[in-house]
Coordinates of C-alpha atoms in Angstrom, one line a residue:
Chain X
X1 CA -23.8 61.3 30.3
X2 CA -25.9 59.9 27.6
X3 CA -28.4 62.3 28.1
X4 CA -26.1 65.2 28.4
X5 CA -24.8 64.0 24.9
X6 CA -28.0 63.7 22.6
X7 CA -29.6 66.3 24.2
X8 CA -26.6 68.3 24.3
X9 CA -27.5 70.5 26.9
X10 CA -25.9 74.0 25.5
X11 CA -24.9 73.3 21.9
X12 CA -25.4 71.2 19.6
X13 CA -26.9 67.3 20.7
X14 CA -29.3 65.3 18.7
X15 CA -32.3 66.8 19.5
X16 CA -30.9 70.4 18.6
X17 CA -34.5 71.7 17.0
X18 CA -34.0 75.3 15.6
X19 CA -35.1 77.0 12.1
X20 CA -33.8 74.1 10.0
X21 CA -37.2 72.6 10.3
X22 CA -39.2 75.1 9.0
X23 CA -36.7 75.9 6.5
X24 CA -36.3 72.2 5.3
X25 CA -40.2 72.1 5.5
X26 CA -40.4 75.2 3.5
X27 CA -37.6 73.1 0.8
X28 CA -40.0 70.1 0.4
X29 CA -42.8 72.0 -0.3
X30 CA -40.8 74.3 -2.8
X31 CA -38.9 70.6 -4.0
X32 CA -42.7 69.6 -4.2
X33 CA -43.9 72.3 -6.8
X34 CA -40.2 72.3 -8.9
X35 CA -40.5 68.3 -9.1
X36 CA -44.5 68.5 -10.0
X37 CA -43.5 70.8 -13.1
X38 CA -40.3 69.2 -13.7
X39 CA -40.9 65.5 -13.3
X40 CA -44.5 64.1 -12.1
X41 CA -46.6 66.3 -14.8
X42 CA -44.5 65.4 -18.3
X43 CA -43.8 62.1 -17.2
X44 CA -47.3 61.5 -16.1
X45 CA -48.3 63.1 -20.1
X46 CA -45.9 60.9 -22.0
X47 CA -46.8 58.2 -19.9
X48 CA -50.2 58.5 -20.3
X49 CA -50.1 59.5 -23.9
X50 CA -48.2 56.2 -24.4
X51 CA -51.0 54.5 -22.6
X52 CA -53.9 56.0 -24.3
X53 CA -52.0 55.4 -27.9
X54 CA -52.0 51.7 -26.8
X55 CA -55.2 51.5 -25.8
X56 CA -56.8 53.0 -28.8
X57 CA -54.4 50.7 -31.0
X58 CA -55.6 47.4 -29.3
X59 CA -59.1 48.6 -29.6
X60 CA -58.3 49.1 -33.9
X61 CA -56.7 45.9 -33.7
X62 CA -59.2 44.0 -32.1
X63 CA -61.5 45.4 -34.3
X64 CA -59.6 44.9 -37.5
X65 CA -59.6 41.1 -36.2
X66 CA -63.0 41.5 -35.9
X67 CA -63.3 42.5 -39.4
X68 CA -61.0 39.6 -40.5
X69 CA -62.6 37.0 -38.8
X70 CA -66.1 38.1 -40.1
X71 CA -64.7 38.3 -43.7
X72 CA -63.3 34.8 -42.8
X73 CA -66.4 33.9 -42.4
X74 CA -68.0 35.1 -45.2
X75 CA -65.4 33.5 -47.7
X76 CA -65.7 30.4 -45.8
X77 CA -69.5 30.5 -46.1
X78 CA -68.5 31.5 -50.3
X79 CA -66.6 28.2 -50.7
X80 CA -69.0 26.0 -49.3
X81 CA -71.4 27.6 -51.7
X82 CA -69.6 26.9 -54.1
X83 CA -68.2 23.4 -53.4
X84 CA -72.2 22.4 -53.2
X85 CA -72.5 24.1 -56.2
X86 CA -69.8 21.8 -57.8
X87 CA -71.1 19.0 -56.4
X88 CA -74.2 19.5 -58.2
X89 CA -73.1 19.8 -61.5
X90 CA -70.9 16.7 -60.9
X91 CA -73.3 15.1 -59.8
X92 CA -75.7 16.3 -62.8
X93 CA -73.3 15.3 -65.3
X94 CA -72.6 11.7 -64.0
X95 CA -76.6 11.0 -64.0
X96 CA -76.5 12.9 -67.7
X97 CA -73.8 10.6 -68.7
X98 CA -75.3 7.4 -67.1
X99 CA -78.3 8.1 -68.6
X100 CA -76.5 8.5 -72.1
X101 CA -74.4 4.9 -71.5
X102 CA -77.6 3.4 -70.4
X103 CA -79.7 4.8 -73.8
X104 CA -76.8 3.9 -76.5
X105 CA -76.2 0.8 -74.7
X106 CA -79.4 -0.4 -74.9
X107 CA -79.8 1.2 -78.7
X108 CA -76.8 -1.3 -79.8
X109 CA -78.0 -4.2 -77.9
X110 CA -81.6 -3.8 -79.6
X111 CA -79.9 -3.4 -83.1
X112 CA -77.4 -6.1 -82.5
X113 CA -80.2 -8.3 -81.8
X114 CA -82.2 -7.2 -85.1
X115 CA -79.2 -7.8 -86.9
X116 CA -78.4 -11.2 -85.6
X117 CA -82.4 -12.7 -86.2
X118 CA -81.9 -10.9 -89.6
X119 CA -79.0 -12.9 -90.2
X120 CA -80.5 -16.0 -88.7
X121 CA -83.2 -15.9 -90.9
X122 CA -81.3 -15.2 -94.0
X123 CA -78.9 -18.3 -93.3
X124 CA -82.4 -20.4 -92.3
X125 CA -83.6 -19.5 -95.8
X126 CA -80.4 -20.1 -97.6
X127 CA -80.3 -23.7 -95.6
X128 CA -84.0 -24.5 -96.7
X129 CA -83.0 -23.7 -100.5
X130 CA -79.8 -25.5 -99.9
X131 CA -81.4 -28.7 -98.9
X132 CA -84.0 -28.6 -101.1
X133 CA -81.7 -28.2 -104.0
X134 CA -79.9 -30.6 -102.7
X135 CA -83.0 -32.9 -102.6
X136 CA -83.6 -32.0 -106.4
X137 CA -79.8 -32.8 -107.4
X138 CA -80.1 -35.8 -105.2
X139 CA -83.4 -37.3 -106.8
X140 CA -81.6 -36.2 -110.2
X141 CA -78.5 -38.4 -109.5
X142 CA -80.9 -41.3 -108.6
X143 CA -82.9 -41.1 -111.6
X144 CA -79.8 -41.0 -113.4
X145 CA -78.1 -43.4 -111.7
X146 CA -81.1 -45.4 -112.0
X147 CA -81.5 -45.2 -115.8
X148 CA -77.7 -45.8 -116.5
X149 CA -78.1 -48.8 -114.5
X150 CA -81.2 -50.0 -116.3
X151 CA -79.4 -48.9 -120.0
X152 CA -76.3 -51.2 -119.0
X153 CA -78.3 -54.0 -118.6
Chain H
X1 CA -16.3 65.1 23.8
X2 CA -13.2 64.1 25.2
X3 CA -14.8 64.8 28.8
X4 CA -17.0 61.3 27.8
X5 CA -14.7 58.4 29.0
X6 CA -17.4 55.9 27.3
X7 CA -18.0 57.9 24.1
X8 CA -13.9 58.0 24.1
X9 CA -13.5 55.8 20.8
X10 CA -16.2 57.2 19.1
X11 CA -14.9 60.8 19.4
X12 CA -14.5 61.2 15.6
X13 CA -17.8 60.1 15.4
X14 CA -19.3 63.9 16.5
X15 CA -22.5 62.7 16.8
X16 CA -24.6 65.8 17.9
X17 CA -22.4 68.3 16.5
X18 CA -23.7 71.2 13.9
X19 CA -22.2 73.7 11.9
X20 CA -24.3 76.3 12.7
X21 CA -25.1 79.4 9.9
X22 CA -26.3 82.2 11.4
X23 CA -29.0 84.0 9.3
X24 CA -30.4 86.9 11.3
X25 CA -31.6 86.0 15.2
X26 CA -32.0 82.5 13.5
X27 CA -29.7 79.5 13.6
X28 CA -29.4 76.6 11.1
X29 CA -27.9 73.3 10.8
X30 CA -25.5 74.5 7.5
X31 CA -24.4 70.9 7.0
X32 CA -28.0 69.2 6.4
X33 CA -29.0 72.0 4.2
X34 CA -25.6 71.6 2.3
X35 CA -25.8 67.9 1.4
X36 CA -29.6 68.5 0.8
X37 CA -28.8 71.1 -2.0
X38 CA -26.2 68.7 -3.6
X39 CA -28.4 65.9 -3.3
X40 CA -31.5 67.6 -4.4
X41 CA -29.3 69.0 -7.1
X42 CA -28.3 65.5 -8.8
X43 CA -31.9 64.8 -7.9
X44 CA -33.4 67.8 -10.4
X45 CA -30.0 67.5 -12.8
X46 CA -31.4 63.6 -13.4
X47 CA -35.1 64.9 -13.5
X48 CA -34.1 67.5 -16.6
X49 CA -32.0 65.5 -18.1
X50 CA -34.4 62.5 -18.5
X51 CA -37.5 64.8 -19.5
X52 CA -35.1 67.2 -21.9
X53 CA -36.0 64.6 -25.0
X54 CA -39.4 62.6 -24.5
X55 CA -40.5 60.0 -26.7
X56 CA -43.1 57.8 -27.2
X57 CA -40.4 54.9 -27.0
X58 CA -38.3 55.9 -23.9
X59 CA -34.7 55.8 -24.4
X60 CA -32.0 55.9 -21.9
X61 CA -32.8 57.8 -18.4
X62 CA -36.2 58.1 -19.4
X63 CA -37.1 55.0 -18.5
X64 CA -35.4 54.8 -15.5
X65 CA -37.9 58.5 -14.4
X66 CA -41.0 56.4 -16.4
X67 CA -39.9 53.7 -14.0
X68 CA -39.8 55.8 -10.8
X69 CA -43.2 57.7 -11.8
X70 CA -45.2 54.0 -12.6
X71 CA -43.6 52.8 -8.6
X72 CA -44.8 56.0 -7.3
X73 CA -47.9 56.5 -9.2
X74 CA -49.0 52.7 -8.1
X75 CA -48.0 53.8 -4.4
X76 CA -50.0 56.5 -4.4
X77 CA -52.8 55.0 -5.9
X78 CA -52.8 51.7 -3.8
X79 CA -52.8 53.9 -0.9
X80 CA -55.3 56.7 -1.2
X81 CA -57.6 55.3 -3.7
X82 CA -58.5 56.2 -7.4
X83 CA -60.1 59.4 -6.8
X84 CA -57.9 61.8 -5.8
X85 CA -54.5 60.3 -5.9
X86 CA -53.8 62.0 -8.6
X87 CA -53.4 65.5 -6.3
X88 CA -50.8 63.8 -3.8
X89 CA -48.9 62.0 -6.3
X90 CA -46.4 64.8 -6.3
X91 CA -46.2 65.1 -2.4
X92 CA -46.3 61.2 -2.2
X93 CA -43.2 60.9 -4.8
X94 CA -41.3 64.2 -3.5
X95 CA -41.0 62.7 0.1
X96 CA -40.4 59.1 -1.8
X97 CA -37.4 60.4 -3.9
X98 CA -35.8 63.4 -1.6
X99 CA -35.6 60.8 1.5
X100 CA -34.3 58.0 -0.8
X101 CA -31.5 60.4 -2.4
X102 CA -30.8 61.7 1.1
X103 CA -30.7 58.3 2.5
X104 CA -28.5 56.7 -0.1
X105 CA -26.4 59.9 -0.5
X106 CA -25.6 59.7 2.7
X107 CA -24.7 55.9 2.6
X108 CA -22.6 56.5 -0.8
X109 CA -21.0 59.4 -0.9
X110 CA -18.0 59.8 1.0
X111 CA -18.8 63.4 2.8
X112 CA -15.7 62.8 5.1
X113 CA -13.5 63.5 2.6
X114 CA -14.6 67.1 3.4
X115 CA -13.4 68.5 6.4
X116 CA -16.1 70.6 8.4
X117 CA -14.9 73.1 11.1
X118 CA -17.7 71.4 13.3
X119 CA -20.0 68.5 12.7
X120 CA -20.1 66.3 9.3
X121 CA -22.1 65.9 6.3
X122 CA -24.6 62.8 5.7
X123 CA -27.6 62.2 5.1
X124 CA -30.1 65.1 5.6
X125 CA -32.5 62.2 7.1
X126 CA -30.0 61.9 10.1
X127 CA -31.2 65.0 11.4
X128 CA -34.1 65.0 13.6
X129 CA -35.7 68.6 12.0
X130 CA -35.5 67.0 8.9
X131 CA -37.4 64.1 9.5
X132 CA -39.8 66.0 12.1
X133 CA -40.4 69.2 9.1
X134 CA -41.2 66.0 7.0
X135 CA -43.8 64.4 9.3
X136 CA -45.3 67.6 10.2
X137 CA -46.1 68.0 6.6
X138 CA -47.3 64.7 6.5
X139 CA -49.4 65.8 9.1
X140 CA -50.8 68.8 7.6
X141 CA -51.4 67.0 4.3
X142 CA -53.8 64.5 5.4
X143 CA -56.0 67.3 7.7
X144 CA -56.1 69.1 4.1
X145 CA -56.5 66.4 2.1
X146 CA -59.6 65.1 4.8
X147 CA -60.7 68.9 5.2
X148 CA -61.1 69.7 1.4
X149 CA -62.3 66.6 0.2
X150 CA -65.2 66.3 2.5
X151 CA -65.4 69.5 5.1
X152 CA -66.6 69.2 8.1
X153 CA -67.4 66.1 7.8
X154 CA -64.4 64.9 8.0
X155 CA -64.3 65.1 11.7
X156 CA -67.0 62.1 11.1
X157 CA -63.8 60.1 11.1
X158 CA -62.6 60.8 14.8
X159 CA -66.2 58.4 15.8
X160 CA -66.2 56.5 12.9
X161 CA -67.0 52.9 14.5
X162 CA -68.3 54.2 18.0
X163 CA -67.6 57.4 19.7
X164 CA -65.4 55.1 22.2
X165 CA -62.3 55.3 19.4
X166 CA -62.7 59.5 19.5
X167 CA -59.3 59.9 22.9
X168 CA -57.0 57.1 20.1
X169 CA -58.0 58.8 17.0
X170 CA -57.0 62.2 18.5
X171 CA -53.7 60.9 20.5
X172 CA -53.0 58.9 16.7
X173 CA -52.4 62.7 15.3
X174 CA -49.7 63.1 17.5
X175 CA -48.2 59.8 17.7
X176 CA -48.1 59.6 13.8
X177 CA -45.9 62.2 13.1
X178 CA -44.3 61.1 15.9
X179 CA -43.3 57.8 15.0
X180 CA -42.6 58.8 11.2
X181 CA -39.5 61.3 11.9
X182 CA -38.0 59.1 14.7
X183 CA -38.3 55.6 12.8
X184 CA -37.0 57.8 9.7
X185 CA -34.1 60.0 11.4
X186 CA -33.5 56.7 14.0
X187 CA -32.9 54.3 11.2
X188 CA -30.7 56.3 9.1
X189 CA -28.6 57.8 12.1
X190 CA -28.3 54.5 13.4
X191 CA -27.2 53.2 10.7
X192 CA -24.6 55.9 9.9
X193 CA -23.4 55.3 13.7
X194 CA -23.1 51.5 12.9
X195 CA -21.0 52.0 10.0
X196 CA -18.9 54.6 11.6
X197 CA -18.3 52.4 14.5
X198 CA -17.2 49.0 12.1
X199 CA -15.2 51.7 10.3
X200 CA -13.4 53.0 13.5
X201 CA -12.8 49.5 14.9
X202 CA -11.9 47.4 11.9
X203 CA -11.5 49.8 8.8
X204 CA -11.2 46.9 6.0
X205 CA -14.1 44.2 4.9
X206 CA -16.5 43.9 7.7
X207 CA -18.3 47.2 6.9
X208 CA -18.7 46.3 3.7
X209 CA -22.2 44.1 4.6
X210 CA -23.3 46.2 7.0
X211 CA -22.6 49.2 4.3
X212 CA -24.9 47.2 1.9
X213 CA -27.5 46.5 4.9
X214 CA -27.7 50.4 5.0
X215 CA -28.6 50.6 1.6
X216 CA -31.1 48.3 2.0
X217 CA -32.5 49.9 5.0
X218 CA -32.3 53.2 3.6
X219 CA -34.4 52.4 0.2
X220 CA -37.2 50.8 2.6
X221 CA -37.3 53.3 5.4
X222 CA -38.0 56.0 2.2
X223 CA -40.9 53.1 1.2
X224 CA -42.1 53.2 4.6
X225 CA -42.4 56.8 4.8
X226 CA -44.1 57.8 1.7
X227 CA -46.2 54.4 1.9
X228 CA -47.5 55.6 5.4
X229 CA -47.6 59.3 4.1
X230 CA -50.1 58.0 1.3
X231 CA -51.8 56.0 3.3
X232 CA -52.5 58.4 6.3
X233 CA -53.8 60.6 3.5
X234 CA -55.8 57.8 2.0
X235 CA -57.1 57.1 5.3
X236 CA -58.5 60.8 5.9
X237 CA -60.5 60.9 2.1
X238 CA -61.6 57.3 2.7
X239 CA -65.8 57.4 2.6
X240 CA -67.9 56.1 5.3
X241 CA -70.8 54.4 4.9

């Protein structure tokens, strides 16, 4: 009974082959060409348009970063320059002034020790003619004392 | 039908039953080819509607038809290889999307709503020329695709590892259209049947799972066949060396 269903002996069944499948075969094929030129080609252009834009856009970006990074280079290659530059000159200018402080000081110290034996001298001399005078005013006194002492006898 | 004591209860089911059109000395199935025209209809109405307006940044259906060309385009090309799968990309995706709108058109759209003075509408799929005209093209696109991509040569394939494999490769011919249109028309009328049936016997909730198994079932048996499809053809452009 099964059989006489799906095969369906006279008409109809599941197996019923007839000009439907060359006809549907002959709609694929048609469905084939319609969707080719209606789907699969403009997609497949946009799609690959998109791809191709993205492509070449990473390329320029990777090579602007390129670019960046080299130039980052440079400018960090600039500012060492020039902080070993600055260095220098700092450097320079402490040993300039160093040598400066070192020159004056030792300028003052030799004039304050000319000055000092200068004055040394001038109060040893003054001292000498002190005492002498002293001496003299002294022997003076005693003479005088000495002759008042001999008038009052 | 009614003379079928066990097929009683599934009467309204008219499994086997055509509406026949008459064109000439030739007879069709009218039903398959009406549902196919609808289907294929909201298939090319979707198609022109997405591609009308095409921008760089997809908007709207275009990215569902970008979406659908990248799946199909990464089929094809996983199956037949870099080098030409760009000439069977549109055979590849045509089988993919007409069996998947026929499969799920039949699953979703309630064609019993239209009364039929013989047979039903479904899905196109559930009809063994259908899925037979498929396969047969299947069949004849990988002997092209073999033939004009290397000649003769491609006859090199039926003793590839050893002569021994020459009786397989030739009964394989036959058994892979074969076993593409009855996996493909068996699935899908199966699964019609099994519906049907739930339907018949208990008409609320319990066919709702079984609906949503179908739709499952229906997406991967159109996988299946255009994966095969590409890979038969893949198979038959393939290099020895």
């Amino acid at each position: 009974m099964t059989s006489l269903l799906l095969f369906g002996a006279a008409e109809g069944g599941l197996f019923d082959f007839d000009a439907t499948l060359p006809l549907m075969a002959v709609q694929v094929v048609l469905l084939t060409f319609i969707l080719n030129a209606l789907f699969f080609k403009p997609v497949g252009r946009v799609v690959e348009e998109r791809e191709n834009y993205v492509t070449s856009s990473r390329a320029e970006a990777k090579k602007k970063l390129a670019e960046v990074e080299q130039l980052e280079s440079d400018l960090k290659n600039q500012l060492k320059e020039a902080r070993q530059a600055a260095q220098k000159v700092i450097n320079d200018a402490e040993e300039d002034s160093e040598k400066l402080y070192r020159e004056a000081l030792a300028l003052a110290t030799s004039e304050a020790n000319a000055s000092r034996e200068e004055a040394r001298k001038e109060i040893d001399s003054q001292r000498d003619s002190a005492l002498t005078q002293l001496k003299s005013d002294a022997d003076k006194l005693g003479e005088l004392i000495v002759e008042r002492l001999l008038a009052a006898k | 039908m009614g003379s079928l004591p066990f097929f009683l209860p599934f009467a309204e089911l008219e499994v086997g039953q055509h509406l026949y059109w008459q064109i000439g000395n030739l007879r069709i199935h009218g039903q398959v080819f009406m549902t196919s025209w609808l289907l294929i209809g909201a298939l090319l109405t979707l198609v022109v509607v997405g591609t009308k307006k095409m921008e760089r940044d997809p908007q709207g259906v275009q990215n569902l038809l970008e979406f659908l060309w990248d799946y199909i385009r990464d089929l094809a090309r996983t199956q037949i290889g870099e080098k030409v799968y760009r000439d069977w990309m549109p055979f590849i995706g045509t089988l993919f999307l007409f069996i998947f709108v026929s499969n799920w058109g039949g699953a979703l759209v309630p064609w019993r709503l239209i009364e039929l003075p013989s047979g039903e509408l479904g899905a196109p799929t559930a009809d063994i020329n259908t899925t037979v005209a498929l396969a047969l093209l299947v069949s004849l696109s990988y002997f092209y695709a073999g033939l004009s991509n290397k000649g003769l040569r491609y006859f090199e394939y039926y003793v590839h590892p050893t002569p021994i494999m020459l009786p397989f490769k030739i009964v394989e011919d036959f058994t892979k259209p074969l076993s593409l249109s009855f996996r493909l028309f068996g699935n899908i009328l199966a699964d019609e049947l099994v519906v049907a049936v739930l339907v018949f016997l208990v008409p609320l909730i319990l066919p709702v799972p079984v609906m949503f198994l179908g739709l499952f079932t229906s997406a991967i048996q159109a996988l299946i066949f255009a994966t095969l499809a590409a890979y038969y053809i893949g198979e038959a452009v393939e290099e020895h060396h």
